[in-house]
Tab-separated table of C-alpha atoms in Angstrom:
chain	number	residue	atom	x	y	z
A	1	MET	CA	2.008	6.213	0.605
A	2	HIS	CA	2.533	8.654	3.591
A	3	ASP	CA	2.129	12.399	3.071
A	4	ALA	CA	6.021	12.921	2.792
A	5	GLU	CA	6.308	10.190	0.313
A	6	SER	CA	3.311	11.488	-1.606
A	7	ARG	CA	4.842	14.942	-1.735
A	8	THR	CA	8.088	13.473	-3.005
A	9	ALA	CA	5.989	11.624	-5.665
A	10	ASN	CA	4.408	14.828	-6.767
A	11	LEU	CA	7.830	16.616	-6.979
A	12	LEU	CA	9.190	13.623	-9.074
A	13	GLY	CA	6.210	13.727	-11.388
A	14	ALA	CA	6.263	17.386	-11.834
A	15	THR	CA	9.912	17.399	-12.471
A	16	ALA	CA	9.635	14.489	-15.040
A	17	LEU	CA	6.859	16.326	-16.775
A	18	ALA	CA	8.535	19.790	-16.835
A	19	LEU	CA	11.800	18.251	-18.220
A	20	SER	CA	10.061	16.109	-20.872
A	21	ASP	CA	8.055	19.160	-22.008
A	22	LEU	CA	11.342	21.034	-22.318
A	23	LEU	CA	13.272	18.219	-23.919
A	24	LEU	CA	10.665	17.152	-26.363
A	25	SER	CA	9.931	20.678	-27.638
A	26	GLY	CA	13.668	21.493	-27.613
A	27	VAL	CA	14.838	18.399	-29.351
A	28	GLY	CA	11.790	18.416	-31.859
A	29	ALA	CA	12.638	22.078	-32.795
A	30	ALA	CA	16.349	21.255	-33.110
A	31	ALA	CA	15.667	18.252	-35.412
A	32	GLY	CA	12.764	19.730	-37.183
A	33	THR	CA	10.621	16.652	-36.360
A	34	SER	CA	8.430	15.055	-33.848
A	35	GLY	CA	9.595	13.624	-30.353
A	36	SER	CA	9.660	10.111	-31.724
A	37	GLY	CA	11.362	11.192	-34.958
A	38	ALA	CA	13.909	12.998	-32.870
A	39	ALA	CA	14.675	9.946	-30.672
A	40	ALA	CA	14.822	7.808	-33.795
A	41	LEU	CA	17.572	10.071	-35.211
A	42	VAL	CA	19.597	9.846	-32.011
A	43	VAL	CA	19.272	6.094	-31.854
A	44	LEU	CA	20.275	5.623	-35.424
A	45	ALA	CA	23.297	8.122	-34.926
A	46	GLY	CA	24.658	5.407	-32.346
A	47	ASP	CA	23.221	2.270	-34.114
A	48	PRO	CA	22.630	2.643	-37.850
A	49	ASP	CA	21.071	0.034	-40.120
A	50	LEU	CA	18.225	-0.931	-37.678
A	51	SER	CA	15.034	-2.572	-39.209
A	52	VAL	CA	11.969	-0.382	-39.015
A	53	THR	CA	10.486	-2.732	-36.351
A	54	GLU	CA	13.471	-2.607	-34.189
A	55	LEU	CA	13.757	1.119	-34.388
A	56	GLY	CA	10.067	1.531	-33.536
A	57	ARG	CA	10.645	-0.747	-30.496
A	58	ARG	CA	13.321	1.501	-29.243
A	59	VAL	CA	11.445	4.592	-29.497
A	60	GLY	CA	8.145	3.078	-28.109
A	61	LEU	CA	6.203	2.867	-31.449
A	62	THR	CA	4.127	0.060	-32.987
A	63	GLN	CA	5.361	-1.334	-36.249
A	64	SER	CA	2.764	0.637	-38.365
A	65	ALA	CA	3.459	3.993	-36.527
A	66	ALA	CA	7.206	3.446	-36.901
A	67	ALA	CA	6.815	2.832	-40.663
A	68	ARG	CA	4.894	6.172	-40.878
A	69	MET	CA	7.498	7.918	-38.963
A	70	VAL	CA	10.262	6.407	-41.208
A	71	ASP	CA	8.288	7.623	-44.217
A	72	GLY	CA	8.172	11.237	-42.631
A	73	LEU	CA	11.968	11.206	-41.847
A	74	GLU	CA	12.546	9.967	-45.396
A	75	ARG	CA	10.543	12.751	-46.940
A	76	GLN	CA	12.652	15.281	-44.856
A	77	GLY	CA	15.792	13.602	-46.305
A	78	LEU	CA	17.030	12.681	-42.751
A	79	VAL	CA	17.111	8.864	-43.237
A	80	ARG	CA	16.856	6.294	-46.217
A	81	ARG	CA	15.845	2.864	-46.390
A	82	THR	CA	18.633	0.594	-47.652
A	83	SER	CA	18.189	-3.091	-48.531
A	84	THR	CA	21.084	-5.164	-47.586
A	85	ARG	CA	21.852	-8.577	-49.327
A	86	GLY	CA	19.945	-11.463	-47.438
A	87	ARG	CA	18.598	-9.117	-44.850
A	88	ALA	CA	15.479	-7.015	-44.149
A	89	VAL	CA	15.335	-3.344	-45.205
A	90	ALA	CA	17.494	-1.226	-42.821
A	91	VAL	CA	16.993	2.379	-41.958
A	92	ARG	CA	20.155	4.543	-42.316
A	93	PRO	CA	20.658	8.141	-41.290
A	94	THR	CA	21.701	10.581	-44.093
A	95	GLU	CA	24.366	13.291	-43.492
A	96	ALA	CA	21.492	15.773	-42.685
A	97	GLY	CA	20.012	13.157	-40.310
A	98	THR	CA	23.318	12.702	-38.495
A	99	ALA	CA	23.823	16.503	-38.235
A	100	ALA	CA	20.146	16.811	-36.829
A	101	ALA	CA	20.964	14.124	-34.336
A	102	ARG	CA	24.117	16.207	-33.183
A	103	ARG	CA	22.129	19.369	-32.958
A	104	LEU	CA	19.368	17.827	-30.862
A	105	LEU	CA	21.827	16.195	-28.528
A	106	ALA	CA	23.314	19.675	-28.011
A	107	ALA	CA	19.950	21.284	-27.420
A	108	ARG	CA	19.042	18.432	-24.919
A	109	GLY	CA	22.328	18.901	-23.129
A	110	ASP	CA	21.924	22.716	-22.865
A	111	ALA	CA	18.443	22.244	-21.346
A	112	LEU	CA	19.441	19.723	-18.893
A	113	GLY	CA	22.610	21.620	-18.095
A	114	ALA	CA	20.607	24.814	-17.299
A	115	ALA	CA	18.357	22.756	-15.043
A	116	LEU	CA	21.325	21.343	-13.076
A	117	ARG	CA	22.850	24.699	-12.728
A	118	HIS	CA	20.436	25.306	-9.764
A	119	LEU	CA	22.313	22.670	-7.963
A	120	GLY	CA	25.822	22.876	-6.150
A	121	ARG	CA	28.524	20.352	-7.041
A	122	ASP	CA	27.768	18.209	-3.990
A	123	GLU	CA	24.056	18.217	-4.700
A	124	ARG	CA	24.695	17.131	-8.136
A	125	ALA	CA	26.637	14.212	-6.987
A	126	GLN	CA	23.906	13.313	-4.578
A	127	LEU	CA	21.360	13.583	-7.378
A	128	ASP	CA	23.507	11.295	-9.636
A	129	LEU	CA	23.455	8.498	-7.058
A	130	LEU	CA	19.655	8.859	-6.459
A	131	LEU	CA	18.841	8.942	-10.099
A	132	GLY	CA	21.062	5.860	-10.724
A	133	LYS	CA	18.985	3.934	-8.176
A	134	LEU	CA	15.671	5.166	-9.554
A	135	LEU	CA	16.677	4.198	-13.118
A	136	THR	CA	17.814	0.863	-11.981
A	137	GLY	CA	14.468	0.283	-10.435
A	138	LEU	CA	12.609	1.475	-13.462
A	139	CYS	CA	14.398	-0.712	-15.904
A	140	ARG	CA	12.724	-4.102	-15.182
A	141	LEU	CA	11.791	-5.504	-18.531
A	142	PRO	CA	13.802	-6.739	-21.421
A	143	GLY	CA	14.264	-3.829	-23.838
A	144	ASP	CA	13.654	-1.156	-21.262
A	145	ALA	CA	17.206	-0.226	-21.134
A	146	GLU	CA	17.306	0.907	-24.893
A	147	ARG	CA	13.935	2.811	-24.555
A	148	LEU	CA	15.016	4.667	-21.494
A	149	CYS	CA	18.353	5.700	-22.969
A	150	ARG	CA	16.824	6.634	-26.338
A	151	LEU	CA	17.545	10.281	-26.093
A	152	CYS	CA	20.835	9.969	-24.086
A	153	ASP	CA	24.261	11.278	-25.204
A	154	ARG	CA	25.598	7.792	-24.699
A	155	ASP	CA	29.392	8.153	-24.902
A	156	VAL	CA	29.196	10.493	-21.825
A	157	CYS	CA	27.902	7.860	-19.648
A	158	VAL	CA	30.699	5.201	-20.154
A	159	ARG	CA	33.775	7.581	-20.469
A	160	ASP	CA	36.589	6.919	-18.114
A	161	ARG	CA	35.168	3.452	-17.283
A	162	ALA	CA	32.112	4.874	-15.785
A	163	THR	CA	28.961	2.633	-15.895
A	164	CYS	CA	25.498	3.574	-17.177
A	165	PRO	CA	23.130	2.303	-14.423
A	166	VAL	CA	20.526	1.406	-16.891
A	167	GLY	CA	22.946	-0.710	-18.928
A	168	GLN	CA	24.245	-2.373	-15.808
A	169	ALA	CA	20.638	-2.986	-14.585
A	170	ASP	CA	20.024	-4.564	-17.977
A	171	ARG	CA	23.087	-6.837	-17.777
A	172	ASP	CA	22.152	-7.937	-14.270
A	173	ARG	CA	18.707	-8.673	-15.308
A	174	ARG	CA	19.926	-10.842	-18.165
A	175	ALA	CA	22.421	-12.618	-15.981
A	176	ARG	CA	19.646	-13.260	-13.394
A	177	SER	CA	17.344	-14.706	-16.050
A	178	GLU	CA	20.055	-16.810	-17.709
A	179	ARG	CA	21.060	-18.184	-14.197
A	180	GLY	CA	17.303	-18.865	-13.493
A	181	ALA	CA	17.116	-20.776	-16.696
A	182	ARG	CA	20.234	-22.792	-15.840
A	183	ASP	CA	18.865	-23.472	-12.244
A	184	GLU	CA	15.509	-24.467	-13.791
A	185	GLN	CA	17.201	-26.767	-16.403
A	186	GLY	CA	19.269	-28.268	-13.386
A	187	ALA	CA	16.156	-28.756	-11.361
A	188	ARG	CA	14.303	-30.365	-14.311
A	189	GLY	CA	17.351	-32.652	-14.842
A	190	GLU	CA	17.238	-33.497	-11.095
A	191	ARG	CA	13.481	-34.112	-11.109
A	192	SER	CA	13.810	-36.383	-14.135
A	193	ALA	CA	16.694	-38.441	-12.581
A	194	ARG	CA	14.651	-38.702	-9.380
A	195	GLY	CA	11.625	-39.624	-11.461
A	196	LYS	CA	13.517	-42.532	-13.269
A	197	ARG	CA	15.074	-43.764	-9.900
A	198	GLY	CA	11.567	-43.686	-8.489
A	199	ALA	CA	10.141	-45.631	-11.376
A	200	ARG	CA	13.028	-48.241	-11.002
A	201	ASP	CA	12.144	-48.398	-7.229
A	202	GLU	CA	8.655	-49.221	-8.051
A	203	ARG	CA	9.710	-51.878	-10.519
A	204	GLY	CA	12.269	-53.216	-7.981
A	205	ASP	CA	15.134	-52.983	-10.545
A	206	PRO	CA	17.977	-55.234	-9.401
A	207	ASP	CA	20.595	-52.595	-9.619
A	208	ASP	CA	19.008	-50.548	-7.043
A	209	GLY	CA	19.354	-53.366	-4.374
B	1	MET	CA	29.576	20.905	-19.124
B	2	HIS	CA	32.103	18.672	-17.629
B	3	ASP	CA	31.931	14.937	-17.866
B	4	ALA	CA	30.385	14.260	-14.520
B	5	GLU	CA	27.808	16.904	-15.100
B	6	SER	CA	26.958	15.604	-18.538
B	7	ARG	CA	26.427	12.243	-17.000
B	8	THR	CA	24.151	13.621	-14.435
B	9	ALA	CA	22.268	15.393	-17.252
B	10	ASN	CA	21.853	12.005	-19.096
B	11	LEU	CA	20.453	10.430	-15.888
B	12	LEU	CA	18.109	13.291	-15.383
B	13	GLY	CA	16.838	13.250	-18.987
B	14	ALA	CA	16.494	9.375	-18.970
B	15	THR	CA	14.519	9.552	-15.673
B	16	ALA	CA	12.285	12.276	-16.953
B	17	LEU	CA	11.614	10.396	-20.042
B	18	ALA	CA	11.095	7.021	-18.438
B	19	LEU	CA	8.678	8.512	-15.869
B	20	SER	CA	6.752	10.670	-18.234
B	21	ASP	CA	6.337	7.611	-20.557
B	22	LEU	CA	5.087	5.664	-17.604
B	23	LEU	CA	2.677	8.484	-16.247
B	24	LEU	CA	1.242	9.529	-19.769
B	25	SER	CA	0.475	6.040	-20.666
B	26	GLY	CA	-0.716	5.055	-17.225
B	27	VAL	CA	-2.849	8.267	-16.573
B	28	GLY	CA	-4.146	8.159	-20.345
B	29	ALA	CA	-5.181	4.653	-19.717
B	30	ALA	CA	-6.854	5.350	-16.428
B	31	ALA	CA	-8.941	8.159	-17.868
B	32	GLY	CA	-9.551	6.575	-21.105
B	33	THR	CA	-8.201	9.803	-22.849
B	34	SER	CA	-4.924	11.484	-24.248
B	35	GLY	CA	-2.254	12.844	-22.091
B	36	SER	CA	-3.507	16.344	-22.480
B	37	GLY	CA	-7.060	15.270	-21.937
B	38	ALA	CA	-5.946	13.509	-18.662
B	39	ALA	CA	-4.225	16.631	-17.520
B	40	ALA	CA	-7.241	18.652	-18.345
B	41	LEU	CA	-9.393	16.545	-16.084
B	42	VAL	CA	-7.060	16.841	-13.202
B	43	VAL	CA	-6.886	20.645	-13.618
B	44	LEU	CA	-10.634	20.802	-13.823
B	45	ALA	CA	-11.120	18.628	-10.685
B	46	GLY	CA	-9.321	21.327	-8.703
B	47	ASP	CA	-10.444	24.294	-10.652
B	48	PRO	CA	-13.750	23.796	-12.368
B	49	ASP	CA	-15.400	26.377	-14.836
B	50	LEU	CA	-12.310	27.493	-16.661
B	51	SER	CA	-12.464	28.883	-20.116
B	52	VAL	CA	-11.225	26.820	-23.006
B	53	THR	CA	-8.361	29.100	-23.526
B	54	GLU	CA	-7.253	29.084	-19.954
B	55	LEU	CA	-7.608	25.287	-19.796
B	56	GLY	CA	-5.491	24.906	-22.854
B	57	ARG	CA	-2.849	27.190	-21.534
B	58	ARG	CA	-2.658	25.154	-18.303
B	59	VAL	CA	-1.965	21.981	-20.219
B	60	GLY	CA	0.254	23.336	-22.882
B	61	LEU	CA	-2.258	23.605	-25.893
B	62	THR	CA	-3.058	26.236	-28.351
B	63	GLN	CA	-6.462	27.667	-28.338
B	64	SER	CA	-7.538	25.574	-31.289
B	65	ALA	CA	-6.048	22.313	-30.038
B	66	ALA	CA	-7.634	23.025	-26.620
B	67	ALA	CA	-11.102	23.384	-28.355
B	68	ARG	CA	-10.620	20.090	-30.157
B	69	MET	CA	-9.634	18.495	-26.835
B	70	VAL	CA	-12.706	19.791	-25.035
B	71	ASP	CA	-14.854	18.523	-27.969
B	72	GLY	CA	-13.392	15.038	-27.406
B	73	LEU	CA	-13.880	15.132	-23.669
B	74	GLU	CA	-17.455	16.256	-24.224
B	75	ARG	CA	-18.246	13.369	-26.514
B	76	GLN	CA	-16.838	10.991	-23.886
B	77	GLY	CA	-19.239	12.617	-21.414
B	78	LEU	CA	-16.240	13.817	-19.172
B	79	VAL	CA	-16.777	17.407	-19.334
B	80	ARG	CA	-19.582	19.912	-20.541
B	81	ARG	CA	-19.515	23.433	-21.699
B	82	THR	CA	-21.650	25.694	-19.569
B	83	SER	CA	-22.484	29.400	-20.047
B	84	THR	CA	-22.619	31.508	-17.135
B	85	ARG	CA	-24.270	34.930	-17.244
B	86	GLY	CA	-22.169	37.636	-18.481
B	87	ARG	CA	-19.118	35.387	-18.737
B	88	ALA	CA	-17.467	33.408	-21.460
B	89	VAL	CA	-18.359	29.723	-21.879
B	90	ALA	CA	-16.700	27.635	-19.107
B	91	VAL	CA	-15.723	23.971	-19.033
B	92	ARG	CA	-17.143	21.935	-16.144
B	93	PRO	CA	-16.216	18.296	-15.419
B	94	THR	CA	-19.202	15.787	-15.221
B	95	GLU	CA	-19.423	13.323	-12.574
B	96	ALA	CA	-17.707	10.710	-14.766
B	97	GLY	CA	-14.954	13.222	-15.574
B	98	THR	CA	-14.384	13.922	-11.760
B	99	ALA	CA	-14.254	10.139	-11.262
B	100	ALA	CA	-11.752	9.768	-14.133
B	101	ALA	CA	-9.593	12.415	-12.457
B	102	ARG	CA	-9.561	10.522	-9.259
B	103	ARG	CA	-8.677	7.219	-11.064
B	104	LEU	CA	-5.801	8.825	-12.936
B	105	LEU	CA	-4.374	10.600	-9.892
B	106	ALA	CA	-4.307	7.171	-8.196
B	107	ALA	CA	-2.714	5.524	-11.153
B	108	ARG	CA	-0.068	8.287	-11.147
B	109	GLY	CA	0.418	7.951	-7.481
B	110	ASP	CA	0.971	4.225	-7.785
B	111	ALA	CA	3.503	4.489	-10.516
B	112	LEU	CA	5.471	7.227	-8.809
B	113	GLY	CA	5.237	5.382	-5.457
B	114	ALA	CA	6.603	2.261	-7.144
B	115	ALA	CA	9.520	4.304	-8.496
B	116	LEU	CA	10.419	5.784	-5.160
B	117	ARG	CA	10.207	2.361	-3.447
B	118	HIS	CA	13.748	1.768	-4.696
B	119	LEU	CA	14.995	4.576	-2.324
B	120	GLY	CA	15.359	4.435	1.396
B	121	ARG	CA	13.703	7.035	3.640
B	122	ASP	CA	16.792	9.133	3.980
B	123	GLU	CA	17.344	9.070	0.203
B	124	ARG	CA	13.726	9.987	-0.460
B	125	ALA	CA	14.238	13.042	1.909
B	126	GLN	CA	17.395	14.048	-0.068
B	127	LEU	CA	15.657	13.730	-3.330
B	128	ASP	CA	12.696	15.857	-2.097
B	129	LEU	CA	15.163	18.785	-1.454
B	130	LEU	CA	16.986	18.397	-4.601
B	131	LEU	CA	13.824	18.106	-6.848
B	132	GLY	CA	12.474	21.221	-4.892
B	133	LYS	CA	15.555	23.127	-5.970
B	134	LEU	CA	15.322	21.817	-9.641
B	135	LEU	CA	11.603	22.878	-9.839
B	136	THR	CA	12.238	26.255	-8.352
B	137	GLY	CA	14.816	26.796	-11.139
B	138	LEU	CA	12.474	25.309	-13.798
B	139	CYS	CA	9.624	27.704	-12.929
B	140	ARG	CA	10.818	30.982	-14.386
B	141	LEU	CA	8.081	32.400	-16.412
B	142	PRO	CA	4.495	33.453	-15.535
B	143	GLY	CA	2.162	30.588	-15.862
B	144	ASP	CA	4.889	27.965	-15.564
B	145	ALA	CA	3.806	26.883	-11.997
B	146	GLU	CA	0.218	25.811	-13.160
B	147	ARG	CA	1.692	23.947	-16.316
B	148	LEU	CA	4.399	22.204	-14.114
B	149	CYS	CA	1.738	21.042	-11.486
B	150	ARG	CA	-0.846	20.088	-14.085
B	151	LEU	CA	-0.679	16.390	-13.269
B	152	CYS	CA	-0.054	16.798	-9.358
B	153	ASP	CA	-2.261	15.672	-6.500
B	154	ARG	CA	-2.167	19.168	-5.271
B	155	ASP	CA	-3.683	18.678	-1.773
B	156	VAL	CA	-0.786	16.422	-0.796
B	157	CYS	CA	1.930	19.247	-1.263
B	158	VAL	CA	0.312	21.829	1.011
B	159	ARG	CA	-0.935	19.532	3.908
B	160	ASP	CA	0.348	20.279	7.295
B	161	ARG	CA	1.510	23.836	6.301
B	162	ALA	CA	4.014	22.348	3.757
B	163	THR	CA	4.856	24.495	0.814
B	164	CYS	CA	4.783	23.479	-2.838
B	165	PRO	CA	8.237	24.697	-4.110
B	166	VAL	CA	6.700	25.481	-7.575
B	167	GLY	CA	3.905	27.747	-5.999
B	168	GLN	CA	6.549	29.266	-3.812
B	169	ALA	CA	8.779	30.012	-6.693
B	170	ASP	CA	5.770	31.513	-8.482
B	171	ARG	CA	4.896	33.750	-5.571
B	172	ASP	CA	8.432	34.953	-5.186
B	173	ARG	CA	8.584	35.755	-8.995
B	174	ARG	CA	5.451	37.724	-8.739
B	175	ALA	CA	6.809	39.669	-5.612
B	176	ARG	CA	10.074	40.307	-7.356
B	177	SER	CA	8.154	41.644	-10.574
B	178	GLU	CA	5.824	43.954	-8.399
B	179	ARG	CA	8.685	45.253	-6.405
B	180	GLY	CA	10.574	45.926	-9.808
B	181	ALA	CA	7.444	47.738	-11.028
B	182	ARG	CA	7.249	49.790	-7.911
B	183	ASP	CA	10.925	50.510	-8.007
B	184	GLU	CA	10.665	51.429	-11.766
B	185	GLN	CA	7.702	53.779	-10.925
B	186	GLY	CA	9.586	55.391	-7.964
B	187	ALA	CA	12.561	55.932	-10.258
B	188	ARG	CA	10.389	57.296	-13.126
B	189	GLY	CA	8.804	59.875	-10.446
B	190	GLU	CA	12.331	60.672	-9.104
B	191	ARG	CA	13.492	61.321	-12.711
B	192	SER	CA	10.364	63.317	-13.647
B	193	ALA	CA	10.780	65.521	-10.447
B	194	ARG	CA	14.438	65.974	-11.289
B	195	GLY	CA	13.421	66.961	-14.717
B	196	LYS	CA	10.871	69.514	-13.486
B	197	ARG	CA	13.502	70.795	-11.083
B	198	GLY	CA	16.181	71.058	-13.951
B	199	ALA	CA	13.635	72.855	-16.058
B	200	ARG	CA	12.909	75.275	-13.283
B	201	ASP	CA	16.650	75.826	-12.694
B	202	GLU	CA	17.137	76.601	-16.455
B	203	ARG	CA	14.229	79.020	-16.273
B	204	GLY	CA	15.656	80.489	-13.048
B	205	ASP	CA	12.321	79.918	-11.217
B	206	PRO	CA	12.379	82.069	-8.067
B	207	ASP	CA	11.246	79.476	-5.541
B	208	ASP	CA	14.640	77.449	-6.291
B	209	GLY	CA	16.207	80.204	-4.835
């Protein structure tokens, strides 16, 4: 990296660290729980009845760490495990859990709003575009989108037909990978047809003449 | 917050979370230690011989948590406690600790550089300005500057007479608070002089005449 770029990298790293300190301590305190627990409550508020494994995946925990986190949230009366007919155990937020998720989204919004107050309207619009590009780049792997947005107030990003850049990047990635799979299948079909023709050529099949 | 601002807040929060996930896992792995331990090694590389308490303050840990972290780093052979004549015990990085700090700054730089590659040169320059403003706003309390820059590759930000916006905000804050203290002292002196004059007036001192 050039010096100017290294400096921007430092600023980006320092901003990320400062905001995540602020957000994790703020949201943790608002929900009376750990950073992962707080993220789990926000995820469940938008998407209840996830399995323990899926919930863990979305907040970046292994299966066993996720099980311990759910134990803790259950002891605090914030979630309960429900067993639905024919399906694995699902984690569902209690009323207290849903209220905690609301509180922590409000605390997160306040902290981020306070940070943004140091920019003018045009600067915020500039920042919006730049962050959209950064996030599109950061969302490279399947499942990244849900992890990146785990603490987001999701309704806000899609109001008035707006598009969440992370969701869009995820849809684009899926479309590319499906197109790739179709192309690969087509190429395999083509190779196999060529192979058969080649074999017939070698055998000197009459219908090739 | 308005909708557009709430959306920018979400993007800012998601970027912070994504990058801090990336940085903390990356730097932790590069140093073979926790996020705080990694930050401590970077801090010590620039500023060796800090006390345990001061080191803890700079990486956001309480005194007892900092002592446990230093124990861990000492067991890994990354730091050692030294006692200097007439001063409290100081924590000094070993050669292995200094090498680990170099590795983790390189890992952090790679991760941030990869994120920035999604922006063009002009966009990076725009982002640089906007992050500088955000960081200036985020650095409000004494000691914030050192905490915010705890994982920074500090030399980069001040090369070629450039200024670290966090350091500048900290110096401005100190200057304001010293000016405030001087003004307050001046006002107290003025009040006290007025008070004495008033008392003399009441007593009808001759020299007020």
